[in-house]
PDB file of C-alpha atoms and ligand atoms in Angstrom:
ATOM      1  CA  UNK A 285       8.370 -94.056  18.151  1.00 52.00           C
ATOM      2  CA  UNK A 286      11.047 -92.546  15.959  1.00 55.00           C
ATOM      3  CA  UNK A 287      14.783 -92.477  16.704  1.00 77.00           C
ATOM      4  CA  UNK A 288      15.000 -89.067  18.314  1.00 88.00           C
ATOM      5  CA  UNK A 289      17.417 -87.873  20.979  1.00 97.00           C
ATOM      6  CA  UNK A 290      15.775 -88.109  24.381  1.00 98.00           C
ATOM      7  CA  UNK A 291      16.046 -84.928  26.458  1.00 97.00           C
ATOM      8  CA  UNK A 292      13.970 -85.784  29.492  1.00 96.00           C
ATOM      9  CA  UNK A 293      11.673 -88.526  30.727  1.00 97.00           C
ATOM     10  CA  UNK A 294       8.856 -87.440  33.014  1.00 95.00           C
ATOM     11  CA  UNK A 295       6.046 -89.404  34.644  1.00 95.00           C
ATOM     12  CA  UNK A 296       3.525 -89.077  31.812  1.00 97.00           C
ATOM     13  CA  UNK A 297       5.602 -87.732  28.911  1.00 98.00           C
ATOM     14  CA  UNK A 298       9.008 -88.097  27.323  1.00 98.00           C
ATOM     15  CA  UNK A 299      10.643 -85.131  25.606  1.00 98.00           C
ATOM     16  CA  UNK A 300      12.810 -85.534  22.509  1.00 98.00           C
ATOM     17  CA  UNK A 301      14.855 -83.086  20.483  1.00 98.00           C
ATOM     18  CA  UNK A 302      12.671 -81.591  17.738  1.00 98.00           C
ATOM     19  CA  UNK A 303      13.498 -81.531  14.027  1.00 97.00           C
ATOM     20  CA  UNK A 304      14.529 -77.857  14.144  1.00 96.00           C
ATOM     21  CA  UNK A 305      16.426 -75.840  16.773  1.00 95.00           C
ATOM     22  CA  UNK A 306      14.059 -74.426  19.358  1.00 96.00           C
ATOM     23  CA  UNK A 307      11.561 -77.262  18.976  1.00 98.00           C
ATOM     24  CA  UNK A 308      10.793 -80.277  21.132  1.00 98.00           C
ATOM     25  CA  UNK A 309       8.721 -83.404  20.555  1.00 98.00           C
ATOM     26  CA  UNK A 310       6.444 -84.365  23.449  1.00 98.00           C
ATOM     27  CA  UNK A 311       5.619 -88.088  23.514  1.00 98.00           C
ATOM     28  CA  UNK A 312       2.551 -88.954  25.619  1.00 98.00           C
ATOM     29  CA  UNK A 313       2.967 -92.215  27.534  1.00 98.00           C
ATOM     30  CA  UNK A 314       0.243 -94.465  28.927  1.00 98.00           C
ATOM     31  CA  UNK A 315       1.783 -94.304  32.422  1.00 97.00           C
ATOM     32  CA  UNK A 316      -0.437 -92.958  35.183  1.00 97.00           C
ATOM     33  CA  UNK A 317       0.917 -91.884  38.558  1.00 96.00           C
ATOM     34  CA  UNK A 318      -0.663 -90.311  41.612  1.00 96.00           C
ATOM     35  CA  UNK A 319       0.292 -89.314  45.149  1.00 93.00           C
ATOM     36  CA  UNK A 320       3.805 -88.299  44.079  1.00 89.00           C
ATOM     37  CA  UNK A 321       4.213 -91.546  42.089  1.00 91.00           C
ATOM     38  CA  UNK A 322       3.330 -93.815  45.054  1.00 94.00           C
ATOM     39  CA  UNK A 323       0.458 -95.195  42.939  1.00 97.00           C
ATOM     40  CA  UNK A 324       1.393 -96.257  39.403  1.00 97.00           C
ATOM     41  CA  UNK A 325      -0.218 -98.079  36.511  1.00 97.00           C
ATOM     42  CA  UNK A 326      -0.219 -98.260  32.744  1.00 98.00           C
ATOM     43  CA  UNK A 327      -3.568 -97.228  31.278  1.00 97.00           C
ATOM     44  CA  UNK A 328      -3.772 -98.320  27.667  1.00 97.00           C
ATOM     45  CA  UNK A 329      -4.719 -95.453  25.364  1.00 97.00           C
ATOM     46  CA  UNK A 330      -4.318 -92.661  27.936  1.00 98.00           C
ATOM     47  CA  UNK A 331      -1.362 -91.132  26.073  1.00 98.00           C
ATOM     48  CA  UNK A 332      -3.291 -90.983  22.803  1.00 98.00           C
ATOM     49  CA  UNK A 333      -6.302 -89.344  24.470  1.00 98.00           C
ATOM     50  CA  UNK A 334      -4.156 -86.770  26.320  1.00 98.00           C
ATOM     51  CA  UNK A 335      -2.215 -85.938  23.156  1.00 98.00           C
ATOM     52  CA  UNK A 336      -5.479 -85.254  21.279  1.00 98.00           C
ATOM     53  CA  UNK A 337      -7.119 -83.399  24.162  1.00 98.00           C
ATOM     54  CA  UNK A 338      -4.073 -81.255  24.868  1.00 98.00           C
ATOM     55  CA  UNK A 339      -3.885 -80.369  21.164  1.00 98.00           C
ATOM     56  CA  UNK A 340      -7.564 -79.385  21.288  1.00 98.00           C
ATOM     57  CA  UNK A 341      -7.175 -77.125  24.338  1.00 98.00           C
ATOM     58  CA  UNK A 342      -3.869 -75.558  23.264  1.00 98.00           C
ATOM     59  CA  UNK A 343      -5.165 -74.853  19.744  1.00 98.00           C
ATOM     60  CA  UNK A 344      -8.329 -73.342  21.197  1.00 98.00           C
ATOM     61  CA  UNK A 345      -6.309 -71.137  23.536  1.00 98.00           C
ATOM     62  CA  UNK A 346      -4.175 -70.007  20.598  1.00 98.00           C
ATOM     63  CA  UNK A 347      -7.280 -69.098  18.635  1.00 98.00           C
ATOM     64  CA  UNK A 348      -8.463 -66.745  21.381  1.00 98.00           C
ATOM     65  CA  UNK A 349      -5.035 -65.140  21.668  1.00 98.00           C
ATOM     66  CA  UNK A 350      -3.566 -66.989  24.648  1.00 98.00           C
ATOM     67  CA  UNK A 351       0.062 -67.813  23.793  1.00 98.00           C
ATOM     68  CA  UNK A 352       1.071 -71.475  24.139  1.00 98.00           C
ATOM     69  CA  UNK A 353       4.104 -73.577  23.268  1.00 98.00           C
ATOM     70  CA  UNK A 354       2.038 -75.817  20.949  1.00 98.00           C
ATOM     71  CA  UNK A 355       3.040 -75.988  17.266  1.00 98.00           C
ATOM     72  CA  UNK A 356       1.313 -79.076  15.847  1.00 98.00           C
ATOM     73  CA  UNK A 357       0.391 -82.649  16.551  1.00 98.00           C
ATOM     74  CA  UNK A 358       2.675 -85.061  14.723  1.00 98.00           C
ATOM     75  CA  UNK A 359       0.893 -88.367  15.245  1.00 98.00           C
ATOM     76  CA  UNK A 360      -1.275 -90.218  17.771  1.00 97.00           C
ATOM     77  CA  UNK A 361       1.250 -89.891  20.597  1.00 98.00           C
ATOM     78  CA  UNK A 362       3.537 -87.021  19.672  1.00 98.00           C
ATOM     79  CA  UNK A 363       3.252 -83.280  19.317  1.00 98.00           C
ATOM     80  CA  UNK A 364       5.751 -80.636  18.277  1.00 98.00           C
ATOM     81  CA  UNK A 365       6.136 -77.730  20.692  1.00 98.00           C
ATOM     82  CA  UNK A 366       8.389 -74.695  21.070  1.00 98.00           C
ATOM     83  CA  UNK A 367      11.149 -75.340  23.515  1.00 97.00           C
ATOM     84  CA  UNK A 368      10.922 -73.037  26.495  1.00 97.00           C
ATOM     85  CA  UNK A 369      12.379 -72.581  29.926  1.00 97.00           C
ATOM     86  CA  UNK A 370       9.792 -73.947  32.334  1.00 98.00           C
ATOM     87  CA  UNK A 371       9.181 -71.765  35.395  1.00 98.00           C
ATOM     88  CA  UNK A 372       9.435 -74.219  38.306  1.00 98.00           C
ATOM     89  CA  UNK A 373       5.858 -73.637  39.478  1.00 98.00           C
ATOM     90  CA  UNK A 374       2.583 -75.490  39.161  1.00 98.00           C
ATOM     91  CA  UNK A 375      -0.032 -72.805  38.687  1.00 98.00           C
ATOM     92  CA  UNK A 376      -3.384 -74.039  39.987  1.00 98.00           C
ATOM     93  CA  UNK A 377      -6.754 -72.367  39.451  1.00 99.00           C
ATOM     94  CA  UNK A 378      -9.731 -73.464  41.539  1.00 99.00           C
ATOM     95  CA  UNK A 379     -13.402 -72.760  40.813  1.00 99.00           C
ATOM     96  CA  UNK A 380     -14.769 -75.353  43.257  1.00 98.00           C
ATOM     97  CA  UNK A 381     -13.119 -77.009  46.233  1.00 98.00           C
ATOM     98  CA  UNK A 382     -11.503 -80.406  45.647  1.00 98.00           C
ATOM     99  CA  UNK A 383      -8.298 -82.203  46.515  1.00 98.00           C
ATOM    100  CA  UNK A 384      -5.691 -80.543  48.674  1.00 97.00           C
ATOM    101  CA  UNK A 385      -7.639 -77.337  49.431  1.00 98.00           C
ATOM    102  CA  UNK A 386     -10.381 -79.403  51.142  1.00 98.00           C
ATOM    103  CA  UNK A 387      -7.964 -80.984  53.604  1.00 97.00           C
ATOM    104  CA  UNK A 388      -5.828 -77.861  53.979  1.00 97.00           C
ATOM    105  CA  UNK A 389      -8.696 -75.483  54.752  1.00 98.00           C
ATOM    106  CA  UNK A 390     -11.438 -77.891  55.859  1.00 98.00           C
ATOM    107  CA  UNK A 391     -13.733 -76.987  52.956  1.00 98.00           C
ATOM    108  CA  UNK A 392     -16.306 -79.503  51.746  1.00 98.00           C
ATOM    109  CA  UNK A 393     -15.625 -80.956  48.291  1.00 98.00           C
ATOM    110  CA  UNK A 394     -17.676 -79.208  45.620  1.00 98.00           C
ATOM    111  CA  UNK A 395     -18.050 -75.874  47.458  1.00 98.00           C
ATOM    112  CA  UNK A 396     -17.994 -72.998  44.948  1.00 98.00           C
ATOM    113  CA  UNK A 397     -15.094 -70.607  45.435  1.00 98.00           C
ATOM    114  CA  UNK A 398     -16.112 -66.963  45.963  1.00 98.00           C
ATOM    115  CA  UNK A 399     -13.944 -66.244  42.899  1.00 98.00           C
ATOM    116  CA  UNK A 400     -11.344 -68.248  40.977  1.00 98.00           C
ATOM    117  CA  UNK A 401      -8.403 -68.826  43.306  1.00 98.00           C
ATOM    118  CA  UNK A 402      -4.863 -69.002  41.929  1.00 98.00           C
ATOM    119  CA  UNK A 403      -2.291 -71.023  43.893  1.00 98.00           C
ATOM    120  CA  UNK A 404       1.351 -71.916  43.245  1.00 98.00           C
ATOM    121  CA  UNK A 405       3.270 -75.052  44.101  1.00 98.00           C
ATOM    122  CA  UNK A 406       7.043 -75.291  43.794  1.00 98.00           C
ATOM    123  CA  UNK A 407       7.827 -78.049  41.287  1.00 97.00           C
ATOM    124  CA  UNK A 408      10.002 -80.465  43.222  1.00 96.00           C
ATOM    125  CA  UNK A 409       8.938 -84.103  43.518  1.00 93.00           C
ATOM    126  CA  UNK A 410      11.381 -84.773  46.356  1.00 95.00           C
ATOM    127  CA  UNK A 411       9.543 -82.128  48.417  1.00 97.00           C
ATOM    128  CA  UNK A 412       6.079 -83.198  47.201  1.00 95.00           C
ATOM    129  CA  UNK A 413       5.494 -79.950  45.238  1.00 96.00           C
ATOM    130  CA  UNK A 414       4.856 -77.702  48.279  1.00 98.00           C
ATOM    131  CA  UNK A 415       2.448 -74.752  48.187  1.00 98.00           C
ATOM    132  CA  UNK A 416       4.374 -71.448  47.995  1.00 98.00           C
ATOM    133  CA  UNK A 417       3.424 -67.778  48.058  1.00 98.00           C
ATOM    134  CA  UNK A 418       4.364 -64.887  45.773  1.00 97.00           C
ATOM    135  CA  UNK A 419       6.840 -63.871  48.479  1.00 97.00           C
ATOM    136  CA  UNK A 420       8.777 -67.136  48.063  1.00 98.00           C
ATOM    137  CA  UNK A 421       8.585 -66.882  44.272  1.00 98.00           C
ATOM    138  CA  UNK A 422       9.985 -63.335  44.200  1.00 97.00           C
ATOM    139  CA  UNK A 423      12.534 -63.832  46.995  1.00 97.00           C
ATOM    140  CA  UNK A 424      13.984 -67.020  45.497  1.00 97.00           C
ATOM    141  CA  UNK A 425      13.938 -65.514  41.997  1.00 97.00           C
ATOM    142  CA  UNK A 426      11.734 -68.170  40.356  1.00 98.00           C
ATOM    143  CA  UNK A 427       9.746 -65.376  38.693  1.00 98.00           C
ATOM    144  CA  UNK A 428       9.733 -61.566  38.824  1.00 96.00           C
ATOM    145  CA  UNK A 429       6.786 -59.442  39.958  1.00 95.00           C
ATOM    146  CA  UNK A 430       6.071 -58.663  36.291  1.00 96.00           C
ATOM    147  CA  UNK A 431       6.144 -62.388  35.483  1.00 97.00           C
ATOM    148  CA  UNK A 432       3.709 -63.029  38.354  1.00 97.00           C
ATOM    149  CA  UNK A 433       1.257 -60.444  37.005  1.00 98.00           C
ATOM    150  CA  UNK A 434       1.507 -62.049  33.556  1.00 98.00           C
ATOM    151  CA  UNK A 435       1.149 -65.572  35.017  1.00 98.00           C
ATOM    152  CA  UNK A 436      -2.038 -64.628  36.909  1.00 98.00           C
ATOM    153  CA  UNK A 437      -3.497 -62.987  33.804  1.00 98.00           C
ATOM    154  CA  UNK A 438      -2.654 -66.070  31.689  1.00 98.00           C
ATOM    155  CA  UNK A 439      -4.039 -68.478  34.280  1.00 98.00           C
ATOM    156  CA  UNK A 440      -7.341 -66.581  34.510  1.00 98.00           C
ATOM    157  CA  UNK A 441      -7.681 -66.407  30.720  1.00 98.00           C
ATOM    158  CA  UNK A 442      -7.063 -70.148  30.513  1.00 99.00           C
ATOM    159  CA  UNK A 443      -9.690 -70.621  33.233  1.00 99.00           C
ATOM    160  CA  UNK A 444     -12.295 -68.549  31.368  1.00 98.00           C
ATOM    161  CA  UNK A 445     -11.645 -70.376  28.111  1.00 98.00           C
ATOM    162  CA  UNK A 446     -11.592 -73.898  29.572  1.00 98.00           C
ATOM    163  CA  UNK A 447     -14.605 -73.288  31.849  1.00 98.00           C
ATOM    164  CA  UNK A 448     -16.633 -72.096  28.847  1.00 98.00           C
ATOM    165  CA  UNK A 449     -15.582 -74.962  26.585  1.00 98.00           C
ATOM    166  CA  UNK A 450     -16.309 -77.545  29.278  1.00 98.00           C
ATOM    167  CA  UNK A 451     -19.619 -75.935  30.273  1.00 98.00           C
ATOM    168  CA  UNK A 452     -20.675 -76.186  26.624  1.00 98.00           C
ATOM    169  CA  UNK A 453     -20.409 -79.989  26.821  1.00 98.00           C
ATOM    170  CA  UNK A 454     -22.031 -80.374  30.234  1.00 98.00           C
ATOM    171  CA  UNK A 455     -18.830 -80.542  32.291  1.00 98.00           C
ATOM    172  CA  UNK A 456     -17.874 -78.416  35.293  1.00 98.00           C
ATOM    173  CA  UNK A 457     -14.229 -77.296  35.408  1.00 99.00           C
ATOM    174  CA  UNK A 458     -13.500 -77.744  39.126  1.00 99.00           C
ATOM    175  CA  UNK A 459      -9.786 -76.909  39.029  1.00 99.00           C
ATOM    176  CA  UNK A 460      -6.704 -77.341  36.864  1.00 99.00           C
ATOM    177  CA  UNK A 461      -2.948 -77.001  36.828  1.00 98.00           C
ATOM    178  CA  UNK A 462      -0.835 -75.369  34.139  1.00 98.00           C
ATOM    179  CA  UNK A 463       2.853 -74.805  33.702  1.00 98.00           C
ATOM    180  CA  UNK A 464       4.302 -71.639  32.227  1.00 98.00           C
ATOM    181  CA  UNK A 465       7.355 -71.402  30.010  1.00 98.00           C
ATOM    182  CA  UNK A 466       9.586 -68.553  28.920  1.00 98.00           C
ATOM    183  CA  UNK A 467      10.378 -68.237  25.232  1.00 97.00           C
ATOM    184  CA  UNK A 468      13.027 -65.837  24.045  1.00 93.00           C
ATOM    185  CA  UNK A 469      12.656 -63.772  20.871  1.00 87.00           C
ATOM    186  CA  UNK A 470      16.025 -62.024  20.686  1.00 88.00           C
ATOM    187  CA  UNK A 471      16.260 -59.886  23.804  1.00 89.00           C
ATOM    188  CA  UNK A 472      12.571 -60.212  24.541  1.00 92.00           C
ATOM    189  CA  UNK A 473      11.005 -62.787  26.772  1.00 95.00           C
ATOM    190  CA  UNK A 474       7.405 -63.956  26.479  1.00 96.00           C
ATOM    191  CA  UNK A 475       5.469 -66.255  28.770  1.00 98.00           C
ATOM    192  CA  UNK A 476       3.481 -69.086  27.214  1.00 98.00           C
ATOM    193  CA  UNK A 477       1.262 -71.890  28.472  1.00 98.00           C
ATOM    194  CA  UNK A 478       3.445 -75.000  28.252  1.00 98.00           C
ATOM    195  CA  UNK A 479       3.441 -78.704  29.208  1.00 98.00           C
ATOM    196  CA  UNK A 480      -0.071 -80.145  28.649  1.00 98.00           C
ATOM    197  CA  UNK A 481      -3.717 -79.498  29.416  1.00 98.00           C
ATOM    198  CA  UNK A 482      -5.609 -82.762  29.802  1.00 98.00           C
ATOM    199  CA  UNK A 483      -7.847 -84.632  32.245  1.00 98.00           C
ATOM    200  CA  UNK A 484      -4.573 -85.625  33.996  1.00 98.00           C
ATOM    201  CA  UNK A 485      -4.171 -82.020  35.126  1.00 98.00           C
ATOM    202  CA  UNK A 486      -7.813 -80.874  35.523  1.00 98.00           C
ATOM    203  CA  UNK A 487     -10.749 -81.891  37.659  1.00 98.00           C
ATOM    204  CA  UNK A 488     -13.814 -82.353  35.457  1.00 98.00           C
ATOM    205  CA  UNK A 489     -17.246 -83.265  36.806  1.00 98.00           C
ATOM    206  CA  UNK A 490     -20.366 -84.034  34.811  1.00 98.00           C
ATOM    207  CA  UNK A 491     -22.713 -81.111  35.542  1.00 98.00           C
ATOM    208  CA  UNK A 492     -25.826 -83.278  35.923  1.00 98.00           C
ATOM    209  CA  UNK A 493     -24.564 -86.381  37.705  1.00 98.00           C
ATOM    210  CA  UNK A 494     -21.356 -85.123  39.327  1.00 98.00           C
ATOM    211  CA  UNK A 495     -19.499 -88.081  37.777  1.00 98.00           C
ATOM    212  CA  UNK A 496     -15.734 -87.558  37.824  1.00 98.00           C
ATOM    213  CA  UNK A 497     -14.148 -87.553  34.364  1.00 98.00           C
ATOM    214  CA  UNK A 498     -10.515 -86.899  35.336  1.00 98.00           C
ATOM    215  CA  UNK A 499      -7.496 -88.422  37.050  1.00 98.00           C
ATOM    216  CA  UNK A 500      -9.398 -88.743  40.346  1.00 98.00           C
ATOM    217  CA  UNK A 501     -10.941 -91.862  38.715  1.00 98.00           C
ATOM    218  CA  UNK A 502      -7.441 -93.368  38.930  1.00 97.00           C
ATOM    219  CA  UNK A 503      -6.456 -91.734  42.239  1.00 97.00           C
ATOM    220  CA  UNK A 504      -9.591 -93.070  43.965  1.00 97.00           C
ATOM    221  CA  UNK A 505     -10.189 -96.288  41.978  1.00 97.00           C
ATOM    222  CA  UNK A 506     -13.552 -95.091  40.659  1.00 98.00           C
ATOM    223  CA  UNK A 507     -13.599 -97.162  37.457  1.00 97.00           C
ATOM    224  CA  UNK A 508     -12.011 -97.009  34.026  1.00 97.00           C
ATOM    225  CA  UNK A 509      -9.807 -93.985  33.410  1.00 98.00           C
ATOM    226  CA  UNK A 510      -9.847 -94.608  29.662  1.00 97.00           C
ATOM    227  CA  UNK A 511     -13.665 -94.582  29.668  1.00 98.00           C
ATOM    228  CA  UNK A 512     -13.685 -91.271  31.575  1.00 98.00           C
ATOM    229  CA  UNK A 513     -11.165 -89.565  29.238  1.00 98.00           C
ATOM    230  CA  UNK A 514     -12.915 -91.048  26.190  1.00 98.00           C
ATOM    231  CA  UNK A 515     -16.178 -89.514  27.396  1.00 98.00           C
ATOM    232  CA  UNK A 516     -14.506 -86.070  27.596  1.00 98.00           C
ATOM    233  CA  UNK A 517     -12.969 -86.536  24.133  1.00 98.00           C
ATOM    234  CA  UNK A 518     -16.287 -87.701  22.646  1.00 98.00           C
ATOM    235  CA  UNK A 519     -18.208 -84.745  24.048  1.00 98.00           C
ATOM    236  CA  UNK A 520     -15.619 -82.340  22.635  1.00 98.00           C
ATOM    237  CA  UNK A 521     -15.619 -84.144  19.283  1.00 97.00           C
ATOM    238  CA  UNK A 522     -11.928 -85.048  19.483  1.00 96.00           C
ATOM    239  CA  UNK A 523     -12.126 -88.825  19.597  1.00 83.00           C
ATOM    240  CA  UNK A 524      -9.111 -90.437  17.968  1.00 71.00           C
ATOM    241  CA  UNK A 525     -10.195 -91.930  14.657  1.00 69.00           C
ATOM    242  CA  UNK A 526     -10.886 -95.646  15.054  1.00 63.00           C
ATOM    243  CA  UNK A 527      -8.759 -97.749  12.783  1.00 56.00           C
ATOM    244  CA  UNK A 528     -10.846 -99.865  10.412  1.00 54.00           C
ATOM    245  CA  UNK A 529     -11.290-103.311  11.944  1.00 53.00           C
ATOM    246  CA  UNK A 530      -8.993-105.738  10.208  1.00 55.00           C
ATOM    247  CA  UNK A 531     -10.592-109.087   9.485  1.00 62.00           C
ATOM    248  CA  UNK A 532      -8.522-112.207   9.803  1.00 66.00           C
ATOM    249  CA  UNK A 533      -6.989-113.431   6.545  1.00 72.00           C
ATOM    250  CA  UNK A 534      -9.018-116.203   4.967  1.00 71.00           C
ATOM    251  CA  UNK A 535      -7.356-119.098   3.347  1.00 74.00           C
ATOM    252  CA  UNK A 536      -8.061-119.284  -0.370  1.00 72.00           C
ATOM    253  CA  UNK A 537      -8.004-122.837  -1.622  1.00 65.00           C
TER     254      UNK A 537
HETATM  255  N1  UDP B 162      -2.398 -81.237  39.689  1.00 91.48           N
HETATM  256  C1  UDP B 162      -1.563 -81.707  38.692  1.00 91.48           C
HETATM  257  N2  UDP B 162      -0.294 -82.119  39.032  1.00 91.48           N
HETATM  258  C2  UDP B 162       0.165 -82.086  40.297  1.00 91.48           C
HETATM  259  C3  UDP B 162      -0.682 -81.602  41.313  1.00 91.48           C
HETATM  260  C4  UDP B 162      -1.964 -81.190  40.978  1.00 91.48           C
HETATM  261  O1  UDP B 162      -1.933 -81.738  37.531  1.00 91.48           O
HETATM  262  O2  UDP B 162       1.326 -82.460  40.531  1.00 91.48           O
HETATM  263  C5  UDP B 162      -3.758 -80.788  39.346  1.00 91.48           C
HETATM  264  C6  UDP B 162      -4.822 -81.740  39.876  1.00 91.48           C
HETATM  265  O3  UDP B 162      -5.138 -82.738  38.923  1.00 91.48           O
HETATM  266  C7  UDP B 162      -5.986 -80.819  40.116  1.00 91.48           C
HETATM  267  C8  UDP B 162      -5.340 -79.477  40.471  1.00 91.48           C
HETATM  268  O4  UDP B 162      -4.006 -79.550  39.966  1.00 91.48           O
HETATM  269  O5  UDP B 162      -6.733 -80.667  38.926  1.00 91.48           O
HETATM  270  C9  UDP B 162      -5.323 -79.165  41.944  1.00 91.48           C
HETATM  271  O6  UDP B 162      -4.687 -80.239  42.611  1.00 91.48           O
HETATM  272  P1  UDP B 162      -4.582 -80.328  44.209  1.00 91.48           P
HETATM  273  O7  UDP B 162      -3.759 -79.210  44.718  1.00 91.48           O
HETATM  274  O8  UDP B 162      -5.932 -80.478  44.778  1.00 91.48           O
HETATM  275  O9  UDP B 162      -3.688 -81.605  44.427  1.00 91.48           O
HETATM  276  P2  UDP B 162      -4.099 -83.115  44.572  1.00 91.48           P
HETATM  277  O10 UDP B 162      -4.933 -83.214  45.787  1.00 91.48           O
HETATM  278  O11 UDP B 162      -4.821 -83.452  43.322  1.00 91.48           O
HETATM  279  O12 UDP B 162      -2.738 -83.749  44.668  1.00 91.48           O
END
């Protein structure tokens, strides 16, 4: 890691000041947390895989005209992004029931949603990121009505893109979470997809076997998280390049 000024340390990433004003370096750690950080571990290689996968998804979104904060990947663990003001919401899109919606509404895991459902959680770890409605968001000024319309449109475009990409490699996109940032161009404000998109923030099931290829592997102790994320990366053709095996030095007499 280079000597950069740390701005913020989160659970899975550390943010550093970027080389130019208005830029930030996101460093992907190997730390895995679940259940509001009650369960923790270090999963070797997770940060590298998420950095590569997030680059892949953000670049793909950019290429179909969905604005993101992503600028470029710098190395195996770091990427350069535009600095933005993060709206304090987790925007969740669900195509099939899993996780909290199953317990909240008594729906069986895997049930197809009648249509993609967009939910919002207020980003506050001390409160456990509670579910909120558009009423709360507007009344407490976290986002305007216009922002909300833009956020829904962005979230559904991300859903269409990611669902298609994942379907193409035999994976069902069950649900995912994104974060939205505001970037300012003079007096104008634009909303962009920020943070990361990776198997840490999506539920991904193999279409044929139903095998889980996302953070639920860690949450529920279902096996190796690195193997699951590597499988996703391999299918998408974004495996980090293996370094050439280095043979031990041999003594020359
Ligand atoms: N999610 C996330 N960060 C969070 C909460 C949820 O990335 O802090 C993702 C999660 O991985 C899943 C989707 O959002 O893909 C929906 O999560 P859910 O509401 O079911 O919460 P969970 O039961 O996973 O805590």
